[in-house]
Coordinates of C-alpha atoms and ligand atoms in Angstrom, one line a residue:
X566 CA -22.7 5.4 -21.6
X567 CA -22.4 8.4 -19.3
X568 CA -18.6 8.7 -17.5
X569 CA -18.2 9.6 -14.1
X570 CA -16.6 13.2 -13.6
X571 CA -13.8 14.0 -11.8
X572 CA -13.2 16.5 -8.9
X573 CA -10.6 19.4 -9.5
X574 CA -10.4 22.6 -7.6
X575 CA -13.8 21.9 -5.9
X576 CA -15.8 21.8 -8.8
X577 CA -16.8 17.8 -10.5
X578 CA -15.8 18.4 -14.2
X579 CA -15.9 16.7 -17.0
X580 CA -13.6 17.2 -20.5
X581 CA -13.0 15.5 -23.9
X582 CA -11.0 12.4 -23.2
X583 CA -12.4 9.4 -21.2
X584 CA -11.1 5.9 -20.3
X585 CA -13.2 2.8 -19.7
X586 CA -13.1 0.9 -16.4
X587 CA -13.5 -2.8 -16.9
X588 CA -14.5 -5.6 -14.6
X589 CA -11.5 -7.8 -14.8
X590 CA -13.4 -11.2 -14.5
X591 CA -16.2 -10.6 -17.4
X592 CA -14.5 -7.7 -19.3
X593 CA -17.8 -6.1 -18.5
X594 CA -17.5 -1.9 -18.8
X595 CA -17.5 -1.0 -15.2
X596 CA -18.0 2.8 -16.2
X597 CA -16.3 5.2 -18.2
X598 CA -14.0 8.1 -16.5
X599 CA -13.2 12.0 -17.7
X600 CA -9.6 12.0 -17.4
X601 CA -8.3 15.4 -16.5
X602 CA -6.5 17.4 -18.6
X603 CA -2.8 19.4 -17.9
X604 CA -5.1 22.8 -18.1
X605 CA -7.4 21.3 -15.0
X606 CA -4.4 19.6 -12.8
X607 CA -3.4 23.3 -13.1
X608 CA -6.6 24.4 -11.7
X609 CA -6.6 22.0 -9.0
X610 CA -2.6 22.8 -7.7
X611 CA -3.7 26.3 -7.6
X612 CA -6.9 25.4 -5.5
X613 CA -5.3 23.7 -3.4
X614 CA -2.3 25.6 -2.8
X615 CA -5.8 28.6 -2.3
X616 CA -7.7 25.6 0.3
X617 CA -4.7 25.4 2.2
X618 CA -4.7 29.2 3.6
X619 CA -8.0 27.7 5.4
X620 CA -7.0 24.0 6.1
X621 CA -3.6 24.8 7.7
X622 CA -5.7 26.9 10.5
X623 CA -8.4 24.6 10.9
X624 CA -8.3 23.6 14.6
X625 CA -7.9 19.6 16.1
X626 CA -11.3 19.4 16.7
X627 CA -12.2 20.5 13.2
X628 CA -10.1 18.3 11.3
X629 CA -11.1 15.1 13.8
X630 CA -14.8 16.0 12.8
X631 CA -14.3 15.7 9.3
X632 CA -12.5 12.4 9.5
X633 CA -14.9 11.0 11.5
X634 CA -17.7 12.0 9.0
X635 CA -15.7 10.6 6.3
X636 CA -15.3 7.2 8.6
X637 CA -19.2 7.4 9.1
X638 CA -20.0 7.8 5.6
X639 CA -17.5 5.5 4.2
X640 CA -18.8 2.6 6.9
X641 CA -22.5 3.5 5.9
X642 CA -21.9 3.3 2.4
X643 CA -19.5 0.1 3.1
X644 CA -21.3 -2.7 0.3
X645 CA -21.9 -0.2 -2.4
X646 CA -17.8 0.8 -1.9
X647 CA -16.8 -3.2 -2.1
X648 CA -19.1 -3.7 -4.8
X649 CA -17.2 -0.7 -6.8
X650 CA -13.5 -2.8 -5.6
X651 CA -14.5 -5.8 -7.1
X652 CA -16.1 -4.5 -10.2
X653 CA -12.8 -2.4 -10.8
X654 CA -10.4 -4.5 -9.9
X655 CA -11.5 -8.5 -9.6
X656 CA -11.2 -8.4 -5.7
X657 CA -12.6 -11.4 -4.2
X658 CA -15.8 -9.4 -2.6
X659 CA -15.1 -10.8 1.2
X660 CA -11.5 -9.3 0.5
X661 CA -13.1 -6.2 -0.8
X662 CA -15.0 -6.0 2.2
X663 CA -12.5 -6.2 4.5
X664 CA -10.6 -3.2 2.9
X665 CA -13.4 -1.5 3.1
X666 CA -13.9 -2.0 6.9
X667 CA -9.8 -1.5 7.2
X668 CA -10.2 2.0 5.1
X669 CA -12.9 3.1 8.5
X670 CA -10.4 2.1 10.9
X671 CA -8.0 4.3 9.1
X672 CA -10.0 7.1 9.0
X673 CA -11.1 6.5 12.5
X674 CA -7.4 6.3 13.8
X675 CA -6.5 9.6 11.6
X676 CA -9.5 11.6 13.8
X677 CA -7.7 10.4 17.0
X678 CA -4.1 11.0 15.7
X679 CA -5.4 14.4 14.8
X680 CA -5.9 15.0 18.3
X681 CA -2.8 14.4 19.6
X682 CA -0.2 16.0 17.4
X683 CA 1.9 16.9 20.1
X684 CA 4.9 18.9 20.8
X685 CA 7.9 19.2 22.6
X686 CA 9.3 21.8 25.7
X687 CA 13.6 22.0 25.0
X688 CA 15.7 22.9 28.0
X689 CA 17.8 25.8 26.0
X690 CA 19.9 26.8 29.2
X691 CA 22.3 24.4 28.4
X692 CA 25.5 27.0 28.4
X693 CA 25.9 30.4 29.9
X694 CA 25.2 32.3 25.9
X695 CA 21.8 31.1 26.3
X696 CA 20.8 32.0 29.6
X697 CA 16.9 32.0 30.3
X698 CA 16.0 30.6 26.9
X699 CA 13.5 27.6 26.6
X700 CA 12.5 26.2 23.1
X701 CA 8.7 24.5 22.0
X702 CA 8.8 22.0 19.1
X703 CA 6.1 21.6 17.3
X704 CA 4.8 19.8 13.6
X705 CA 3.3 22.3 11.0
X706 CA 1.7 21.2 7.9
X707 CA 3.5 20.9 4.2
X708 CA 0.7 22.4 2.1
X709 CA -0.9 20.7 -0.8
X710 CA 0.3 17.2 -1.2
X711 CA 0.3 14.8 -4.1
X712 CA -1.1 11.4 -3.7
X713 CA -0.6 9.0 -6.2
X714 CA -1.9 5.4 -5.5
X715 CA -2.0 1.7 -6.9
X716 CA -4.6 -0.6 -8.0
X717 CA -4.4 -2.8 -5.7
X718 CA -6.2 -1.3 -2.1
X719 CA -7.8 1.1 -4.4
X720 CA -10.0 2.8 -1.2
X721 CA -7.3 1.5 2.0
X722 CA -4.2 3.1 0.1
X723 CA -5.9 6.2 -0.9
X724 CA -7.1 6.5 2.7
X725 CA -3.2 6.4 3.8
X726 CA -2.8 9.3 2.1
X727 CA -6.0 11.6 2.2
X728 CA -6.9 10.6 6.4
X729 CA -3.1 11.5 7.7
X730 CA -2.9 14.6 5.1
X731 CA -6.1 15.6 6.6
X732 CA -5.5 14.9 10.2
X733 CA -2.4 17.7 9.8
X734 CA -3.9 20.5 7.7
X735 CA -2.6 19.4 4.5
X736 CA -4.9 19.7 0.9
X737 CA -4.7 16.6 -1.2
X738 CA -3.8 16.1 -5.1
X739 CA -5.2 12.3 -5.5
X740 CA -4.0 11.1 -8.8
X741 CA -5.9 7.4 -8.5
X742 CA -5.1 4.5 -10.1
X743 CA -6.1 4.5 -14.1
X744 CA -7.1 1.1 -13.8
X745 CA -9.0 1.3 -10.7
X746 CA -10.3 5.4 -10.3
X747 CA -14.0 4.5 -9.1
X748 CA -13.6 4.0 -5.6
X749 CA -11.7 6.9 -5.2
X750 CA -14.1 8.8 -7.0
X751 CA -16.7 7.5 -4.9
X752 CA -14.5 8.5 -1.4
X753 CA -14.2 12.0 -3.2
X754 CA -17.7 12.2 -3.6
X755 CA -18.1 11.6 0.6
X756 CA -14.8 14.3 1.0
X757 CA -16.3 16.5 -1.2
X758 CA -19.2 17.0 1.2
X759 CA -17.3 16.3 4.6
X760 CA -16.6 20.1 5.8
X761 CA -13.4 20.7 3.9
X762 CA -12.7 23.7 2.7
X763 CA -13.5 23.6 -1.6
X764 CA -10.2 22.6 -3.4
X765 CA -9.0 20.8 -0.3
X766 CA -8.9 17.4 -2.3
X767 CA -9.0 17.1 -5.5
X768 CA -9.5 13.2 -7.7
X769 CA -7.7 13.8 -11.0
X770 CA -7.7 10.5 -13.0
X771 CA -5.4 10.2 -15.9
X772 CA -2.1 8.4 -17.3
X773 CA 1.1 8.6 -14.9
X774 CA 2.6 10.2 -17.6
X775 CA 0.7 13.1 -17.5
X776 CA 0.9 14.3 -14.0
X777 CA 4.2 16.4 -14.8
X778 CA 2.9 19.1 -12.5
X779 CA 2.2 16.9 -9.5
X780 CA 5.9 16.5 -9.5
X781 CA 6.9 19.6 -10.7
X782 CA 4.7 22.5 -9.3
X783 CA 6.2 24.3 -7.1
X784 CA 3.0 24.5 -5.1
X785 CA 3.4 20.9 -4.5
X786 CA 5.3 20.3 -1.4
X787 CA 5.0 16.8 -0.8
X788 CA 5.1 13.1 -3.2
X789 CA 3.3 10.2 -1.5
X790 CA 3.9 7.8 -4.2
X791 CA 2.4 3.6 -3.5
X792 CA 2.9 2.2 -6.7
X793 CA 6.1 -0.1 -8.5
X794 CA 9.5 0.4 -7.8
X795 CA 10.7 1.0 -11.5
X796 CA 8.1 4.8 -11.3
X797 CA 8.7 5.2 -7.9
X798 CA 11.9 6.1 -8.0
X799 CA 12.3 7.5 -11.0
X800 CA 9.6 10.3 -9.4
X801 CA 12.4 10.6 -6.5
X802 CA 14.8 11.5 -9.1
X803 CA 12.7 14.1 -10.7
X804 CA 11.1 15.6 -7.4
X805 CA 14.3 18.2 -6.9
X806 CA 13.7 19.9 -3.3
X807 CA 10.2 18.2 -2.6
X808 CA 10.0 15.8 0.0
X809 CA 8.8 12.4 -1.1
X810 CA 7.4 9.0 0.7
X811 CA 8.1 5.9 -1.9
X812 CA 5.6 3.2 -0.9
X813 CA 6.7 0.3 -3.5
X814 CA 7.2 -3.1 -3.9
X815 CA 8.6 -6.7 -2.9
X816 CA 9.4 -10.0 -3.1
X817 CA 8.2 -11.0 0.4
X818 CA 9.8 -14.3 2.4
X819 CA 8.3 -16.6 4.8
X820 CA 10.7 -18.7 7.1
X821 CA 9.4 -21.7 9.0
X822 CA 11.6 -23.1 11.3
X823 CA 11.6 -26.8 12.4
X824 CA 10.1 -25.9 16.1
X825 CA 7.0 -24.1 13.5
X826 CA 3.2 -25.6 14.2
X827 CA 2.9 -26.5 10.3
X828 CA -0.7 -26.6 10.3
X829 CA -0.8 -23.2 11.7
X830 CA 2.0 -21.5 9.5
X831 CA 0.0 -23.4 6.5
X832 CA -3.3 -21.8 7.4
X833 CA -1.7 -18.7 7.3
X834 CA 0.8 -19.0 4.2
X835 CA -2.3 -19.9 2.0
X836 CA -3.8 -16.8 2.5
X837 CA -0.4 -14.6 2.5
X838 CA 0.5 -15.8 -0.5
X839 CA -2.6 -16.2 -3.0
X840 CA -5.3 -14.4 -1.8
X841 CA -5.8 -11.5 -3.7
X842 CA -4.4 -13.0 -6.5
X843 CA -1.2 -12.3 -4.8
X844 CA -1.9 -8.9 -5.7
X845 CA -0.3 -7.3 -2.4
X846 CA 3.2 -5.6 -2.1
X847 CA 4.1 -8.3 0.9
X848 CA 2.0 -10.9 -0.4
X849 CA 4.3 -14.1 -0.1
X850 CA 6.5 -15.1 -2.8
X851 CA 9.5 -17.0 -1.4
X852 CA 9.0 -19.6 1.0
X853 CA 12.1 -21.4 3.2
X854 CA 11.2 -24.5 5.2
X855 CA 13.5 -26.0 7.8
X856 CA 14.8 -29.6 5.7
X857 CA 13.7 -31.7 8.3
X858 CA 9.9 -30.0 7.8
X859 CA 10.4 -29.7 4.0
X860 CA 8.9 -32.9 2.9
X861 CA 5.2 -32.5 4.8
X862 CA 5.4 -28.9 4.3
X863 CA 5.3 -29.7 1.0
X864 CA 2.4 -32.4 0.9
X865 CA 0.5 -30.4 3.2
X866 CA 0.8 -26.9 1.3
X867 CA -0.1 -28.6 -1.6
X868 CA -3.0 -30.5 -0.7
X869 CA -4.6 -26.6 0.6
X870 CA -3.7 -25.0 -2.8
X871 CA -5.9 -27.7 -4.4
X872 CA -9.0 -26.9 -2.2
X873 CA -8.4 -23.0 -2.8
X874 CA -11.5 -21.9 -3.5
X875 CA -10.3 -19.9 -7.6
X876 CA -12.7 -18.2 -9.7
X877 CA -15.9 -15.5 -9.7
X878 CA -15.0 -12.6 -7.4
X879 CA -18.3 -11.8 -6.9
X880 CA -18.8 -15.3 -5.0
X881 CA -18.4 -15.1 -1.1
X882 CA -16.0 -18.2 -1.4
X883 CA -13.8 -17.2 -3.3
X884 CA -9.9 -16.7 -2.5
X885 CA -8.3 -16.4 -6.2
X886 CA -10.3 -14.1 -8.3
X887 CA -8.5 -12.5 -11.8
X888 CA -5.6 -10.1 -11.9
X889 CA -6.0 -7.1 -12.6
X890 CA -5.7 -7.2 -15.9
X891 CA -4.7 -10.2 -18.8
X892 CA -1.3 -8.7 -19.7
X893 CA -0.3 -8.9 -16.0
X894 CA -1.6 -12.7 -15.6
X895 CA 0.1 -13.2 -19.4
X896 CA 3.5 -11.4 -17.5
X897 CA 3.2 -13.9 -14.6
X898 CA 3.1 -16.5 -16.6
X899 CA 5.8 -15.9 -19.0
X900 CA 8.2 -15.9 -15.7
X901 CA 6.7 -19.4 -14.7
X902 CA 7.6 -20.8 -17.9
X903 CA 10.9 -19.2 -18.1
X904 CA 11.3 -20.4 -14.4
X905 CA 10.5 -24.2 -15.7
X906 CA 12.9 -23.4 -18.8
X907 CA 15.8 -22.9 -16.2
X908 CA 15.0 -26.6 -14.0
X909 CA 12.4 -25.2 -11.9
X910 CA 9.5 -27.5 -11.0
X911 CA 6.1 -27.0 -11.3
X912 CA 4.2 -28.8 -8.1
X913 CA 0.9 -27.0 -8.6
X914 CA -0.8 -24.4 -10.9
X915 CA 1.0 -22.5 -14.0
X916 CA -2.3 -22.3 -16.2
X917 CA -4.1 -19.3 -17.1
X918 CA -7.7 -18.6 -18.4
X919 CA -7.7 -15.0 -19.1
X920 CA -6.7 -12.6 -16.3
X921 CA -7.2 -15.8 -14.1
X922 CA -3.9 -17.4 -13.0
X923 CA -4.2 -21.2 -11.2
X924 CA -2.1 -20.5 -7.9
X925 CA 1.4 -21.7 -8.9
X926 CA 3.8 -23.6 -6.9
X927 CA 7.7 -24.0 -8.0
X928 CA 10.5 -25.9 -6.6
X929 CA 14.1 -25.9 -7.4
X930 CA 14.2 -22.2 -8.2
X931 CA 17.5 -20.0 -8.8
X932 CA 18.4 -16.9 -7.6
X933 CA 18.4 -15.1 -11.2
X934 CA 15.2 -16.4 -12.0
X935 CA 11.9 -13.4 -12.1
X936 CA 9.7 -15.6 -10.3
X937 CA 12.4 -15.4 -7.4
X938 CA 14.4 -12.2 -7.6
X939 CA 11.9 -9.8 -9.0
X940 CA 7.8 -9.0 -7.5
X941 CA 6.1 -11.3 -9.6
X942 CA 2.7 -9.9 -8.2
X943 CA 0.8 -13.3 -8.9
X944 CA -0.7 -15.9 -7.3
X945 CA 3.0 -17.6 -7.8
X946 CA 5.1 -19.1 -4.7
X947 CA 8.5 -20.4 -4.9
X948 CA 9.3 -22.9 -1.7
X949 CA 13.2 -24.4 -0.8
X950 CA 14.6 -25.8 2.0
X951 CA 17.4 -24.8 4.2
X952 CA 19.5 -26.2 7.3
X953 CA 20.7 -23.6 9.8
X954 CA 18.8 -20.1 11.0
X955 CA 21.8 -18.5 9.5
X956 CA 21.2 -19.8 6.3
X957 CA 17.4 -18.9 6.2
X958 CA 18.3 -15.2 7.5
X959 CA 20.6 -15.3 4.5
X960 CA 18.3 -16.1 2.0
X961 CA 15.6 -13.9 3.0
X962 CA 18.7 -11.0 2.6
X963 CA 19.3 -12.1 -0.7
X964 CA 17.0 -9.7 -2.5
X965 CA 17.0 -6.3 -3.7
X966 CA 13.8 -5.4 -2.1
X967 CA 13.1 -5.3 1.7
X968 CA 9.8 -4.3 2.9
X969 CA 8.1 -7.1 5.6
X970 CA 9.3 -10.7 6.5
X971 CA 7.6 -13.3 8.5
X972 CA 9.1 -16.0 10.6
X973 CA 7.1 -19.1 12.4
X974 CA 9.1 -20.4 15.4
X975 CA 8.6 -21.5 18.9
X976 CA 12.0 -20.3 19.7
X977 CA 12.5 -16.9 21.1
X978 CA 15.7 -16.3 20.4
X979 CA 15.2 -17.1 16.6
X980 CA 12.8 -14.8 16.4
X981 CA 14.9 -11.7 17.9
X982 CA 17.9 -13.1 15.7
X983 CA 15.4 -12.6 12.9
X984 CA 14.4 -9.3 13.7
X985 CA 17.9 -8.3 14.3
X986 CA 19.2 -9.3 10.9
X987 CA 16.4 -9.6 8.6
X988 CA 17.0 -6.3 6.3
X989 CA 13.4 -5.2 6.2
X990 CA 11.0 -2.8 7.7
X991 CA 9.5 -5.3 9.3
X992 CA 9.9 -8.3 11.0
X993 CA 6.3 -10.5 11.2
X994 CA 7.1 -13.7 13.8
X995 CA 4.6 -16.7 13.8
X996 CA 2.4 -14.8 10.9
X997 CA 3.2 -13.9 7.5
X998 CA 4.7 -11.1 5.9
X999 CA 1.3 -10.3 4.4
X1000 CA 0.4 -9.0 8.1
X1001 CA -0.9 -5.7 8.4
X1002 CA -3.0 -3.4 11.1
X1003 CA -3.4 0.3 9.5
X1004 CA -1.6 2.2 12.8
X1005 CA 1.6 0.3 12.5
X1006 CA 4.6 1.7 10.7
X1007 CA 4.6 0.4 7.9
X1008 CA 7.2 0.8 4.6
X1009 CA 11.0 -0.8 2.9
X1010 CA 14.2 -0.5 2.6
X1011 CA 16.8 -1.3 -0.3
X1012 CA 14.5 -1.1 -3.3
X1013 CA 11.1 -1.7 -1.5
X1014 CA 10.5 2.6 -0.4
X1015 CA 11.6 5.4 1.8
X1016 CA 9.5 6.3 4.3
X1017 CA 6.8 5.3 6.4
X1018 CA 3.1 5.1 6.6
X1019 CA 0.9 3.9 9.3
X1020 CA -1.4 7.2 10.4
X1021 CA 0.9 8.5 12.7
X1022 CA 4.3 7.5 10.9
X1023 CA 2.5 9.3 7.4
X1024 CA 1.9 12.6 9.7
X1025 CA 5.7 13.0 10.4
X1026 CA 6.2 12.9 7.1
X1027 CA 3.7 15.4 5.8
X1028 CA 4.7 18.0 8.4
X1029 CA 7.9 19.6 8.9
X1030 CA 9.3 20.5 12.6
X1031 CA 9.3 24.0 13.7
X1032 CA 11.3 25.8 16.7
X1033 CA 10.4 28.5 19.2
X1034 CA 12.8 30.1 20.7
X1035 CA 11.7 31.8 24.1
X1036 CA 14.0 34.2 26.1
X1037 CA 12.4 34.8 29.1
X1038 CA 14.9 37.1 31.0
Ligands
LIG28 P1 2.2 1.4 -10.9 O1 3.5 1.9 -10.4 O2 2.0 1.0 -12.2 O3 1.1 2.6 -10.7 C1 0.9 3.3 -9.4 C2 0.4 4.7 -9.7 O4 1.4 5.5 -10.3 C3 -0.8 4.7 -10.6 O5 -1.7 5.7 -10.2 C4 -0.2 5.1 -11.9 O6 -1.1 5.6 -12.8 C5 0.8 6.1 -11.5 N1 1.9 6.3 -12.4 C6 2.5 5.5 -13.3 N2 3.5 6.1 -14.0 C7 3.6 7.3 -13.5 C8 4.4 8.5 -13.7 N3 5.3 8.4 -14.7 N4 4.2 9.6 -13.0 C9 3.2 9.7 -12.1 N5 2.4 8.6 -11.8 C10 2.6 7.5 -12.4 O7 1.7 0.3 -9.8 P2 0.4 -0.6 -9.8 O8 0.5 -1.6 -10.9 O9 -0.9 0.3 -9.8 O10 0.5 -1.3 -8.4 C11 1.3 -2.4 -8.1 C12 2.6 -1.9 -7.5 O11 2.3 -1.2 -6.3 C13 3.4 -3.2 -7.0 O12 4.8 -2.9 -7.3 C14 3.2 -3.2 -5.5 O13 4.1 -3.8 -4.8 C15 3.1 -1.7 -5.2 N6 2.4 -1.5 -3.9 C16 3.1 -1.1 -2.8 C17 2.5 -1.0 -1.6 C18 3.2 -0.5 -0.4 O14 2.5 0.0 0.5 N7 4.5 -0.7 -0.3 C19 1.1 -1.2 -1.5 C20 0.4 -1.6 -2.7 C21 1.1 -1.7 -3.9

């Protein structure tokens, strides 16, 4: 079989080491990969540390043309990109399509954003010494920035990082996803031939252990890292005087409060929690129902997993599809047993064929147990009731990550004394925590990141601010 090649320094190579994709449903090779070797990361850090003498002049208008293109392309392209999500990664093809037309938006949005980097005038007459003076503030791009990205949103993450990098005059290192690297492949095929400068991006697949010189090159100015906690900050420890953005992961809550429409917060929960094969950093994982709801909450939540439409990805029904991968759906359920080990019930789910986990229900969880404490990453939700808002608010707290929450209430003061006190990025009310639109700010606290993305939030962080002093006596 002939492997796709990769893009480094402007040029599509190929070398002597290749990995297979495979289709995480039938086990089907998807396509084989060149992985790039240290000698051609080299290549493409000095290429685009060389790109970025053009990119950083490249004017508003220039760099929202490009994005646009890219948008265009991407959106004309838009089933043969969905088709390459699901083959890679198992993605129910209706989610797959939906990231697709998200990944558009976000490339749309960059194009606008890029239009409207603006500055600021300073008042600098302030004290006598400074007379006549007047400052301007203004963002200036980083240089070449390293992108490294998850399997999950294997085209809308990648765009989080390559539109906003773009959109300031930044080049782009994109070390994909070994597990999912077609899509971005294909995107770097439509980059490669948007109007950017050669060696402005650059698609290096290979192991995470290998990109040493992402983190380490001193031409590398920035780490945009989406991925799991345990790497992500382990590359903040080794990035020294880089700047870095740590998009990681969670074990997202869901309160529904007794004045909560239950059909409504249901409709939405189902979704939050299992579509996707709960494959999302704020897919749902912990539930807490108001006591006096608990009881139908429970019937009714149950009675929806059953009709969950689980199996084919490739089948416009389906919701559940595989994980990514049998050793993760083996992981998830190790942690459901050793959950049921511990006292905690099983009210639906728990079985496995393959990478195919049956969405899982538990009860009558504990605090120390995975399935609760750590991101189990599965189509696995734990439920529990509770009595006062203070209680719930404590709950959702008790965790060591902190990304998004959700709350469904009628009552507006529960859902301010929510957003007050939840300890998260943010705060969802009457929708899950699984909500996103790509222009929001969007990233944790406590274990769950550092930083933001959302177009505009990602261009703050890939620019640094830059004073003019004017003396104009
Ligand atoms: P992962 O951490 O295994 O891999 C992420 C990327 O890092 C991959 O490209 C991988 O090859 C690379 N990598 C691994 N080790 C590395 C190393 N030592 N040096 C450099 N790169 C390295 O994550 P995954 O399994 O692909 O994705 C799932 C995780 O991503 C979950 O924890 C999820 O919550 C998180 N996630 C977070 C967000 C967010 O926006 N907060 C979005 C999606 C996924």
């Amino acid at each position: 079989m002939s492997a796709q090649r990769f893009l480094a320094g402007g040029r599509w190579l190929e070398s002597d080491r290749r990995v297979t994709v495979r289709n995480p449903w039938n086990g089907r090779t998807a396509s084989e990969v060149f992985l790039a070797s240290g000698e051609d990361i080299r290549d493409a850090v000095c290429g685009a540390a060389e790109a970025f003498g053009k990119t950083r002049f490249l004017q508003a208008y220039e760099r929202a043309g490009i994005l646009n293109r890219i948008a265009a392309e991407v959106e004309a392209s838009a089933e043969c990109f969905a088709r390459t999500i699901t083959d890679e990664t198992g993605k129910p093809i209706s989610y797959s399509r939906t990231e697709v037309d998200r990944s558009v938006f976000t490339f749309r949005t960059a194009a606008q954003e890029a239009t409207r980097m603006e500055g600021s005038v300073l008042p600098l007459d302030l004290a006598p010494h400074s007379r006549s003076r007047t400052g301007i503030l203004r963002r200036f791009p980083l240089g070449p920035v390293a992108a490294i990205t998850p399997f999950n949103f294997p085209l809308n993450l990648v765009a989080h990082k390559v539109a906003p990098a773009i959109a300031v005059g930044n080049t782009v290192l994109l070390k994909p996803s070994s597990s999912a690297p077609l899509t971005a492949l294909l995107l770097g095929a439509i980059i490669h031939e948007s109007g950017l400068p050669p060696g402005a991006l650059s698609v290096l697949p290979g192991p995470g252990a290998e990109m040493g010189q992402l983190i380490e090159s001193p031409e590398v100015k920035l780490i945009s890292f989406t991925g799991s906690p345990g790497v992500g900050w382990d590359l903040k420890a080794r990035a020294g005087k880089k700047k870095i953005v740590l998009e990681l992961g969670g074990n997202a809550a869901v309160v529904v409060d007794e004045s909560a429409d239950l059909d409504f917060a249901i409709g939405r929960i189902l979704p939050g929690a299992f579509g996707n094969a709960g494959q999302s950093c704020i897919a749902v994982q912990r539930i807490y129902v108001h006591r006096a709801l608990y009881a139908e909450f429970e019937r009714r939540l149950l009675d929806s997993v059953a009709c969950l439409a689980v199996g084919d990805p490739g089948d416009e029904k389906t919701v559940v599809g595989p994980m990514i991968d049998e050793k993760a759906a083996r992981q998830a359920e190790e942690w459901v047993r050793e959950a049921l080990g511990g006292g905690a019930r099983l009210l639906a789910g728990g079985t496995r064929e393959g990478a195919l986990l049956h969405p899982t229900v538990l009860s009558h969880v504990s605090r120390e147990m995975k399935v609760h404490s750590a991101e189990v990453f599965a189509p696995v939700v734990t439920i529990a009731p509770f009595d006062t808002m203070e209680e719930a608010i404590a709950l959702v707290n008790d965790s060591c990550y902190g990304l998004q929450a959700g709350i469904f209430t009628a009552d507006i003061r529960r859902a301010f004394q929510a957003y007050g006190e939840m300890e998260v990025g943010g705060v969802v009310v009457n929708d899950v925590p699984t909500y996103r639109i790509d222009h929001m700010p969007y990233g944790g606290i406590k274990d769950s990141g550092f930083g933001r993305e959302g177009i505009r939030y990602a261009m703050e962080g890939m620019t640094e601010l830059k004073l003019l002093v004017l003396n104009l006596a």
